[in-house]
Amino acid sequence: MSKYITTPIYYVNGEAHIGHAYTTFIADSMARYEKLKGEDAYFLTGTDEHGQKIEESAQKNSKPTQEFADEISASFKNLWDEFEISYDKFIRTTDNDHKIGVQKAFEVMYNKGDIYKDFYEGHYCVSCETFFTEMQLVDGEFCPDCGRSTNIIKEESYFFRLSKYEDALLKHYSDNPDFIMPRSRANEVINFVKGGLRDLSVTRTSFTWGVKMPESIKDDKHVMYVWLDALMNYITALGYGTTEENMRYWPASVQFVGKDILRFHAIYWPAFLMSLDLPLPKHIGAHGWWTRDGEKMSKSKGNVISPKQVADAYGVENLRYFMLREVPFGQDGDFSQRAFIDRINSELSNDLGNLLNRIIGMSGKYSDFEIDSVDVLKYHKKELDAMNVVLDSLDTFMQNFQTHRYLEELWKLFSIGNKAIEEHAPWVKMKENRKDEALATVALVANILAKASIMLHPIMPRTTNIIADALNFNIDNSSYKELVLEKKLLKLFNIKVVPPLFPRVEEPLMPEAPLAQPNATKESAQEVEKCSREQDNLIEIGQFFETSLKVGLIVAAEEVPKSKKLLKLQVDLGEESPRQVVAGIREFYSAESLINTQVCVVANLKPAKLMGMVSEGMLLAAKDEDGLCLIRPEKPKKVGASIG
């Protein structure tokens, strides 16, 4: 079965940041996973190089636009090559084949009557490359997505009949509830479409840096607008409009995007495909944003993270592991050096690296590095059964893009191995002349490491190849079938001595994010602090929009034993299943009084643990000298409705 996996094409008005790396890592891991299973997988990434922003950035850098685009695109490609990203094609929207494919698509939609010419007058955000109605603007001027000022533009344009596909889109969302992943992201898209779709401007005349119109239309003053041009890359990369050589991979299995461009991929893109009579992708996977030490990253703060800087300091494999383990897919993540170091030391060094070192040491001491699985089943059926339960559970997590749960579950294998060594104590068995039992335990752990390294390979390909080489086998589809699916054990082999895989990190290896502007005097710092107090810690409009506030319905509630303050609530936010929220409101509300009542919930908080229980959100409440009260809708509202 063919699989097609894509990242968004990255916009070349700046260098790659940590968010780009996360998208690329998760897509690369999914592609490697499918290929490991023997699937015919095709992985696409690349760069988006047209539009007004690129033209303006090139001018600011005093460079011809193509030269500027070439340089930034090369920086992305070189970084992914250095990171050994396993893409099958790196597409650029300045590629000639791409331009021909886009012109072909425009022509098909135009001849079908889905594109027409008219005049457009409206508020345009250059940063987002998007037009907005006056009702969508903040304070009648500012972009609702990025908070920047918009400009009123009137120009001739070709329009795509997006409104024509409103009902078809809603039907598709209803018929395919997993089209948008995670499902919690679907409601914002559905509500946007239900609010009514306006026809979409798809050409511009105010700049020239874009794909020109098809010759058959004979209108040279227009160039295609960035979203029509950019979105088509997913099919032009397969040969649409030219060779058609790889169109067998369409529709895409999953298209990974950041949540900020979900609307374009979940509304505009499927509408374009419907117009072209092409099938829609199976999944649009929307991930969250990354902060640094709890702060939004920005150049002005000086806290933007370069993925190359992190990889140079800590290793790209460690970075891949941390980012894919740290955050549930779809939620925002936080990059903290301390959290990063903790995962390296505890999970990678102690759990995995130390386990390999232990069996290398024991096998060298007890059997001249020879390992034989002949007695493993005889003495360790319990551990083998537990291992196989874990292995059988992993595919579901990967298919749902839950890499954090995939890795969490996979790490149970190393716990099984470390526990087996402690419980069966091979060194004691050797003293008691029970060598066969001692060697069986060493072989058990070798098999655990082999099977775990196969499943870890999509996440950490370099590291797992080192482990496999030490265990004298290759990680490929054959070993996946034999050791994972067929549950066979390693044949007699001699283990190789390898250096420690994950040296412990004692101190941060990169500078921490600055707490204040560099070179600030004491007086200026005091002035900044005073100004901050006076402005009551004002935030930008974009920061407010990062918070997802939703109406929830409490469907179950109970007191938390041994706590005077906590209640454990199950809150329906219109998602696949209710969320568990642990709230410190027991002194003011009984559990019974809350059931079937509505509350306001912060829905995109990173999950936290309270008294050992996971809390997946926070209730809004107000508190003063008279006590605490929950913030509730004035009238009953639809569960999951956004609050803004």
XYZ file of C-alpha atoms in Angstrom:
644
model
C 0.000 0.000 0.000
C 1.350 3.444 -0.887
C 1.708 6.152 1.748
C 2.260 9.854 1.106
C 3.460 12.088 3.935
C 4.093 15.830 3.658
C 5.301 18.775 5.683
C 4.122 22.258 4.757
C 6.548 23.967 2.414
C 8.431 26.461 4.536
C 8.276 30.145 3.687
C 11.699 31.546 2.781
C 11.486 34.966 4.429
C 13.660 33.686 7.291
C 15.807 30.776 8.445
C 14.521 27.529 9.961
C 13.392 27.641 13.591
C 12.502 24.995 16.135
C 8.875 24.777 14.963
C 10.030 23.878 11.456
C 12.263 21.193 12.962
C 9.374 19.687 14.960
C 7.124 19.412 11.899
C 9.936 17.863 9.901
C 10.912 15.424 12.662
C 7.399 14.073 13.095
C 6.867 13.720 9.336
C 10.277 12.077 8.921
C 9.541 9.658 11.759
C 6.188 8.723 10.235
C 7.782 8.144 6.814
C 10.556 6.019 8.321
C 7.985 4.050 10.310
C 5.909 3.236 7.220
C 9.004 2.223 5.253
C 10.139 0.027 8.152
C 6.794 -1.762 7.942
C 7.380 -2.366 4.242
C 4.971 0.246 2.928
C 5.671 2.128 -0.314
C 6.034 5.534 1.354
C 6.843 8.886 -0.273
C 7.917 11.837 1.865
C 7.775 15.445 0.636
C 9.126 18.660 2.080
C 10.374 21.890 0.532
C 10.114 25.662 0.415
C 7.473 28.242 -0.542
C 9.216 31.064 -2.394
C 6.635 33.370 -4.000
C 4.640 36.334 -2.772
C 4.915 39.913 -1.643
C 6.753 39.122 1.597
C 9.604 37.425 -0.272
C 9.860 40.295 -2.715
C 10.027 42.801 0.164
C 12.544 40.719 2.157
C 14.812 40.470 -0.873
C 14.670 44.239 -1.316
C 15.554 44.789 2.361
C 18.580 42.532 1.860
C 19.525 44.340 -1.369
C 19.421 41.135 -3.386
C 17.587 39.974 -6.505
C 14.488 38.051 -5.426
C 15.533 34.751 -7.004
C 18.994 34.943 -5.426
C 17.471 35.654 -2.019
C 15.025 32.738 -2.392
C 17.851 30.436 -3.529
C 19.911 31.226 -0.435
C 17.152 30.707 2.119
C 15.812 27.597 0.393
C 19.318 26.141 0.381
C 19.639 26.830 4.118
C 16.539 24.692 4.761
C 17.666 21.887 2.461
C 21.196 21.864 3.865
C 19.873 21.711 7.426
C 17.539 18.804 6.657
C 20.395 17.008 4.881
C 22.646 17.569 7.897
C 19.868 16.180 10.094
C 19.567 13.173 7.711
C 15.898 13.844 6.993
C 14.733 11.027 4.703
C 12.689 13.091 2.228
C 12.056 11.603 -1.226
C 11.638 15.023 -2.830
C 12.485 18.576 -1.819
C 10.180 20.827 -3.824
C 10.581 24.527 -4.490
C 7.721 26.626 -5.794
C 10.214 28.252 -8.164
C 10.735 24.835 -9.845
C 9.565 24.936 -13.458
C 7.551 21.700 -13.146
C 5.680 23.174 -10.186
C 4.780 26.335 -12.119
C 3.460 24.263 -15.051
C 1.339 22.150 -12.668
C -0.116 25.227 -10.981
C -1.007 26.762 -14.343
C -2.680 23.492 -15.350
C -4.765 23.477 -12.135
C -5.781 27.120 -12.648
C -6.847 26.331 -16.205
C -8.961 23.340 -15.118
C -10.754 25.361 -12.427
C -11.225 28.343 -14.746
C -12.735 26.208 -17.532
C -15.027 24.584 -14.972
C -16.381 28.007 -13.987
C -14.864 27.883 -10.495
C -12.580 30.871 -11.189
C -13.856 34.247 -12.405
C -12.553 37.827 -12.679
C -13.814 40.710 -10.538
C -12.533 43.559 -8.378
C -11.483 43.140 -4.778
C -11.451 45.822 -2.109
C -10.651 44.812 1.415
C -8.243 44.682 4.306
C -5.070 42.779 3.444
C -2.417 41.472 5.842
C 0.938 41.269 4.067
C 2.412 39.073 6.823
C -0.342 36.433 6.563
C -0.914 36.939 2.822
C -4.644 37.029 3.598
C -7.654 39.304 3.063
C -10.081 39.883 5.955
C -13.537 41.369 6.250
C -14.028 44.359 8.511
C -15.939 42.154 10.958
C -12.920 39.847 11.264
C -10.492 42.646 12.119
C -9.470 43.574 15.635
C -10.407 47.181 16.397
C -11.254 47.689 12.728
C -7.603 47.586 11.664
C -5.527 44.716 12.998
C -5.144 41.195 11.600
C -7.018 38.619 13.748
C -4.222 36.063 13.168
C -0.967 37.960 13.775
C -2.125 41.287 15.267
C -0.341 43.455 12.677
C -1.936 46.386 10.849
C -3.753 45.636 7.604
C -3.900 47.740 4.448
C -6.980 48.539 2.393
C -6.357 47.282 -1.119
C -8.500 47.597 -4.231
C -7.392 45.733 -7.313
C -8.593 43.499 -10.094
C -8.444 39.847 -9.144
C -9.460 36.376 -10.184
C -11.630 34.666 -7.569
C -12.113 31.021 -6.692
C -15.749 30.095 -5.903
C -14.990 28.906 -2.375
C -18.607 29.556 -1.337
C -19.737 26.877 -3.805
C -18.006 24.191 -1.724
C -19.319 25.155 1.716
C -21.845 22.294 1.983
C -19.478 19.761 0.433
C -16.798 20.649 2.974
C -19.171 20.335 5.918
C -20.341 16.961 4.618
C -16.763 15.772 4.293
C -15.958 16.801 7.884
C -19.080 14.968 9.073
C -18.404 11.827 7.038
C -14.699 11.771 7.953
C -14.335 12.737 11.626
C -10.593 11.976 11.564
C -9.911 14.202 8.560
C -8.549 16.864 10.932
C -6.259 15.487 13.628
C -6.378 15.799 16.543
C -10.156 15.912 16.542
C -10.105 18.779 19.036
C -8.920 21.041 16.203
C -11.877 20.229 13.944
C -14.465 22.414 15.672
C -12.699 25.696 14.909
C -12.600 24.770 11.212
C -16.218 23.595 11.110
C -17.436 26.730 12.871
C -15.495 28.917 10.448
C -17.143 27.208 7.450
C -20.574 27.345 9.053
C -20.095 31.095 9.464
C -20.178 31.369 5.672
C -17.396 31.223 3.095
C -16.580 34.130 0.790
C -15.059 33.565 -2.623
C -11.283 33.634 -2.470
C -8.977 36.026 -4.299
C -6.372 33.867 -6.059
C -4.382 36.394 -8.140
C -2.680 39.743 -7.564
C -1.556 42.614 -9.760
C 0.345 44.677 -7.175
C 3.514 42.553 -7.338
C 5.168 40.286 -9.902
C 6.962 37.604 -7.862
C 4.645 34.646 -8.454
C 3.444 32.055 -10.963
C 2.196 33.702 -14.140
C -1.226 32.983 -15.616
C -1.721 30.149 -18.148
C -1.099 31.315 -21.710
C -4.648 30.295 -22.686
C -6.125 32.996 -20.421
C -4.009 35.794 -21.940
C -3.774 38.043 -18.889
C -0.126 38.837 -18.178
C -0.657 41.489 -15.512
C -1.828 38.893 -12.942
C 0.283 36.468 -10.923
C -1.195 33.698 -8.833
C -1.796 34.399 -5.189
C 0.445 32.547 -2.765
C -2.071 30.081 -1.292
C -3.242 28.713 -4.640
C 0.370 28.461 -5.758
C 1.749 27.006 -2.506
C -0.949 24.430 -1.781
C -0.652 22.907 -5.233
C 2.895 21.767 -4.405
C 1.552 18.589 -2.810
C 0.368 17.323 -6.211
C 2.811 19.070 -8.549
C 5.568 17.253 -6.618
C 3.984 14.009 -7.821
C 3.929 15.183 -11.442
C 0.468 16.771 -11.659
C 0.241 18.727 -14.907
C 3.517 17.315 -16.256
C 4.703 13.690 -16.086
C 2.063 12.384 -13.614
C 4.778 9.823 -12.725
C 4.065 9.614 -8.974
C 0.365 10.505 -8.830
C -0.273 6.941 -7.600
C 0.719 8.220 -4.155
C -2.223 10.638 -4.070
C -4.262 11.085 -1.884
C -1.864 11.892 0.927
C -1.974 9.714 4.027
C -1.229 12.656 6.303
C -0.254 16.280 5.741
C 1.419 17.792 8.791
C 0.930 21.527 9.387
C 1.197 24.038 12.209
C -2.089 25.119 13.754
C -1.621 28.631 12.356
C -2.086 27.362 8.766
C -4.759 24.751 9.517
C -7.561 26.842 7.967
C -5.777 27.011 4.614
C -5.149 23.263 4.570
C -8.521 22.160 5.922
C -10.732 24.582 3.949
C -9.021 26.074 0.890
C -6.986 22.994 -0.039
C -9.838 20.444 -0.020
C -12.044 22.908 -1.937
C -9.347 23.245 -4.615
C -9.094 19.445 -4.815
C -12.869 19.094 -5.142
C -12.766 21.547 -8.032
C -10.021 19.463 -9.678
C -12.028 16.252 -9.087
C -9.160 14.817 -7.042
C -9.595 12.842 -3.792
C -8.922 14.618 -0.514
C -6.038 13.741 1.820
C -6.928 11.209 4.506
C -5.665 13.327 7.394
C -4.570 16.895 8.064
C -2.426 16.717 11.218
C -2.211 20.090 12.996
C 0.390 20.513 15.720
C 0.843 23.296 18.245
C 3.494 25.970 18.705
C 6.698 25.905 20.749
C 7.624 28.335 23.478
C 10.936 28.701 25.307
C 10.924 28.410 29.079
C 7.223 29.305 28.995
C 7.796 32.459 26.907
C 6.661 33.047 23.336
C 9.704 33.121 21.064
C 10.483 36.350 19.215
C 13.526 38.012 17.704
C 12.994 41.098 19.860
C 13.239 38.986 23.025
C 16.338 37.244 21.739
C 14.955 33.833 22.689
C 14.394 32.251 19.262
C 15.865 28.749 19.170
C 17.986 27.630 16.239
C 17.579 23.866 15.730
C 21.134 23.695 14.395
C 22.476 25.363 17.539
C 20.665 22.806 19.704
C 21.793 19.895 17.540
C 25.406 21.100 17.593
C 25.300 21.292 21.389
C 23.287 18.187 22.294
C 23.072 16.051 19.137
C 20.264 15.885 16.607
C 19.105 12.462 17.849
C 18.607 13.792 21.364
C 16.701 16.772 19.956
C 14.445 14.491 17.888
C 13.698 12.354 20.937
C 12.987 15.304 23.213
C 10.621 17.104 20.852
C 8.635 13.996 19.900
C 8.465 12.778 23.527
C 7.833 16.072 25.291
C 4.494 17.221 23.872
C 1.194 15.528 22.948
C 0.540 16.043 19.246
C -1.725 19.029 18.683
C -0.792 20.808 21.896
C 1.765 23.548 22.396
C 5.205 22.499 23.604
C 7.829 24.233 25.692
C 11.571 23.991 25.083
C 13.452 24.092 28.366
C 17.125 23.155 28.594
C 16.541 21.748 32.067
C 13.710 19.490 30.867
C 15.846 18.506 27.873
C 18.804 17.578 30.070
C 16.555 15.636 32.459
C 15.229 13.488 29.599
C 18.752 12.869 28.272
C 20.058 11.809 31.668
C 17.106 9.829 32.996
C 15.510 8.267 29.932
C 18.250 8.067 27.335
C 21.344 7.626 29.507
C 19.953 5.691 32.489
C 17.136 3.649 30.960
C 18.474 2.874 27.476
C 22.218 3.510 27.349
C 22.966 1.963 30.724
C 20.950 -1.161 29.853
C 23.113 -1.791 26.788
C 26.290 -1.181 28.817
C 25.156 -3.702 31.462
C 24.648 -6.583 29.061
C 27.891 -5.818 27.213
C 29.694 -5.977 30.559
C 27.947 -9.130 31.769
C 28.284 -10.998 28.486
C 32.000 -10.163 28.381
C 32.464 -11.409 31.910
C 30.252 -14.517 31.757
C 30.456 -15.802 28.154
C 33.282 -14.038 26.272
C 30.686 -11.696 24.651
C 28.674 -14.585 23.182
C 24.879 -14.317 23.559
C 22.491 -17.208 22.884
C 18.678 -17.005 23.136
C 18.262 -20.782 23.526
C 16.998 -20.648 27.159
C 15.174 -17.304 27.147
C 11.667 -18.757 26.746
C 12.373 -21.391 29.381
C 13.246 -18.892 32.114
C 11.599 -15.653 31.023
C 8.167 -16.311 29.543
C 6.630 -13.683 31.842
C 8.964 -10.951 30.567
C 8.540 -12.028 26.929
C 4.758 -11.871 27.251
C 4.939 -8.400 28.829
C 7.296 -7.249 26.068
C 4.984 -8.503 23.335
C 1.995 -6.689 24.859
C 3.936 -3.435 24.590
C 5.088 -4.131 21.031
C 1.536 -4.940 19.918
C 0.253 -1.627 21.317
C 2.647 0.692 19.499
C 1.147 0.902 16.017
C -2.065 2.572 17.203
C -0.135 5.436 18.789
C 1.922 6.083 15.669
C -1.102 5.949 13.362
C -2.720 8.636 15.546
C 0.520 10.702 15.499
C 0.820 10.327 19.273
C 4.601 10.086 19.307
C 4.731 11.050 22.987
C 2.539 8.053 23.891
C 4.410 5.837 21.437
C 7.699 6.631 23.182
C 6.181 6.466 26.649
C 4.891 2.960 25.912
C 8.104 1.893 24.174
C 10.138 2.895 27.225
C 8.300 0.228 29.223
C 10.498 -2.294 27.414
C 13.614 -0.858 29.031
C 11.880 -1.000 32.401
C 11.147 -4.687 31.795
C 14.830 -5.254 30.962
C 16.218 -3.347 33.946
C 13.731 -4.999 36.295
C 14.642 -8.470 34.982
C 18.322 -7.858 35.736
C 17.542 -6.726 39.284
C 15.092 -9.553 39.998
C 17.123 -12.389 38.465
C 20.582 -11.066 39.430
C 22.772 -12.941 36.919
C 25.861 -12.321 39.086
C 24.238 -14.335 41.890
C 23.259 -17.142 39.492
C 26.866 -17.346 38.265
C 28.110 -17.792 41.854
C 25.507 -20.521 42.369
C 26.659 -22.378 39.227
C 23.370 -21.627 37.443
C 25.097 -20.240 34.386
C 22.302 -21.155 31.965
C 19.849 -19.018 33.949
C 22.285 -16.097 34.157
C 22.988 -16.172 30.426
C 19.253 -16.490 29.673
C 18.663 -13.180 31.489
C 21.456 -11.487 29.518
C 19.969 -12.851 26.278
C 16.481 -11.700 27.310
C 17.740 -8.131 27.693
C 19.597 -8.345 24.362
C 16.331 -9.321 22.675
C 14.457 -6.510 24.421
C 17.068 -4.034 23.184
C 16.917 -5.448 19.653
C 13.137 -5.257 19.381
C 12.987 -1.856 21.085
C 15.699 -0.451 18.803
C 13.687 -1.535 15.739
C 10.647 0.365 16.993
C 12.762 3.329 18.116
C 14.475 3.496 14.724
C 11.976 5.939 13.108
C 12.650 8.397 15.957
C 16.408 7.886 16.458
C 17.818 6.243 13.306
C 21.532 6.878 13.991
C 21.440 5.631 17.572
C 19.439 2.512 16.826
C 21.785 1.547 13.986
C 24.653 1.617 16.517
C 22.645 -0.637 18.862
C 21.730 -3.006 16.031
C 25.362 -3.213 14.917
C 26.390 -4.079 18.492
C 23.744 -6.834 18.510
C 24.867 -8.074 15.081
C 21.708 -7.465 13.032
C 20.345 -4.846 10.627
C 17.225 -2.764 11.163
C 15.033 -3.198 8.103
C 11.697 -4.651 7.085
C 13.028 -8.220 7.437
C 14.130 -7.771 11.050
C 10.867 -5.930 11.782
C 8.876 -8.925 10.513
C 10.988 -11.540 12.285
C 11.632 -9.917 15.646
C 8.512 -7.771 16.086
C 5.663 -9.328 14.100
C 6.698 -12.997 14.248
C 8.156 -12.577 17.752
C 11.292 -14.567 17.001
C 14.451 -14.228 19.092
C 18.004 -13.310 18.122
C 20.196 -16.097 16.857
C 23.549 -16.916 18.469
C 25.892 -13.918 18.077
C 28.819 -12.057 19.620
C 28.005 -8.636 21.005
C 30.297 -5.706 20.178
C 31.651 -3.269 22.724
C 30.452 0.282 21.979
C 31.144 3.549 23.809
C 28.345 4.913 26.038
C 25.537 6.138 23.767
C 24.358 9.007 25.939
C 27.001 10.664 28.129
C 25.384 12.446 31.049
C 24.945 16.197 30.744
C 25.812 18.004 33.960
C 25.403 21.636 32.901
C 23.483 23.433 30.123
C 25.461 23.357 26.873
C 23.820 26.471 25.374
C 23.304 29.984 26.705
C 19.987 30.413 28.459
C 17.366 32.751 27.012
C 18.062 36.355 28.034
C 15.972 37.687 30.893
C 16.473 41.306 29.860
C 17.713 43.285 26.895
C 21.510 42.863 26.485
C 23.751 45.751 27.576
C 20.900 47.422 29.453
C 22.016 49.771 32.249
C 20.686 49.429 35.767
C 18.671 52.603 35.305
C 17.161 51.489 32.002
C 16.300 48.093 33.508
C 14.540 49.839 36.392
C 12.692 52.031 33.892
C 11.599 48.958 31.919
C 10.382 47.315 35.129
C 8.471 50.465 36.121
C 6.936 50.698 32.638
C 5.902 47.059 32.829
C 4.201 47.592 36.163
C 2.426 50.680 34.889
C 1.137 48.846 31.832
C -0.022 45.936 33.976
C 2.035 43.443 31.936
C 0.310 44.210 28.654
C 0.361 41.512 26.010
C 0.051 41.640 22.244
C -3.227 40.627 20.599
C -1.456 37.660 19.013
C -0.540 36.354 22.483
C -4.177 36.468 23.548
C -5.228 34.491 20.470
C -2.784 31.748 21.453
C -5.081 30.893 24.373
C -7.940 28.554 23.506
C -10.963 29.222 25.730
C -13.975 26.955 25.297
C -17.378 26.247 26.811
C -17.419 22.883 28.572
C -20.071 20.723 30.239
C -19.190 18.903 33.465
C -20.487 15.352 32.974
C -18.946 13.751 36.068
C -17.404 14.997 39.298
C -15.912 13.414 42.397
C -13.867 14.393 45.420
C -10.163 13.600 45.463
C -9.330 11.446 48.494
C -6.856 12.949 50.976
C -7.394 16.430 49.523
C -9.481 19.196 51.067
C -9.375 21.373 47.942
C -9.433 19.197 44.823
C -12.294 17.869 42.721
C -11.735 15.522 39.777
C -14.020 16.531 36.896
C -14.823 15.034 33.492
C -15.535 17.952 31.131
C -17.108 17.581 27.680
C -15.538 20.067 25.214
C -17.190 18.605 22.132
C -14.225 16.312 21.523
C -14.067 12.561 21.067
C -14.111 11.985 24.820
C -14.379 14.193 27.928
C -11.235 15.701 29.411
C -10.154 15.168 32.993
C -9.712 18.461 34.841
C -8.484 18.581 38.427
C -9.666 21.820 40.050
C -9.048 23.293 43.511
C -12.665 24.347 44.110
C -13.900 21.771 46.623
C -14.136 24.388 49.390
C -16.686 26.323 47.305
C -18.566 23.669 45.268
C -19.738 20.142 45.990
C -19.139 17.513 43.321
C -22.882 16.869 42.960
C -23.733 20.529 42.351
C -21.425 20.751 39.334
C -22.728 17.839 37.266
C -24.461 18.951 34.031
C -23.391 22.597 34.504
C -21.404 24.643 32.010
C -17.994 26.164 32.671
C -15.331 28.111 30.794
C -12.156 26.119 30.174
C -8.612 26.985 29.101
C -8.342 24.179 26.565
C -4.763 24.372 25.286
C -2.763 24.176 28.509
C 0.022 21.639 28.687
C -1.282 18.685 30.815
C -0.151 18.827 34.443
C -0.184 16.378 37.335
C -1.922 17.152 40.637
C -1.618 14.505 43.356
C -0.661 11.986 40.686
C -3.663 12.751 38.442
C -3.380 14.261 34.988
C -5.296 17.533 34.493
C -5.980 18.498 30.861
C -7.280 22.020 31.264
C -8.170 24.769 33.734
C -11.509 26.276 34.759
C -11.890 30.051 34.744
C -12.890 31.483 38.117
C -12.822 34.751 40.041
C -11.798 35.054 43.693
C -11.943 37.877 46.218
C -12.494 38.323 49.946
C -16.002 36.867 49.580
C -14.745 33.600 48.137
C -14.503 31.969 44.699
C -17.001 31.607 41.882
C -16.719 29.928 38.503
C -16.971 32.010 35.330
C -19.928 30.647 33.320
C -21.783 31.537 30.086
C -24.703 33.905 30.690
C -26.906 31.548 28.657
C -26.357 27.863 27.775
C -24.005 27.616 24.786
C -22.980 24.761 22.538
C -20.370 22.492 24.118
C -16.947 23.310 22.666
C -17.963 26.820 21.562
C -14.964 29.170 21.436
C -14.743 32.080 23.875
C -13.128 35.257 22.585
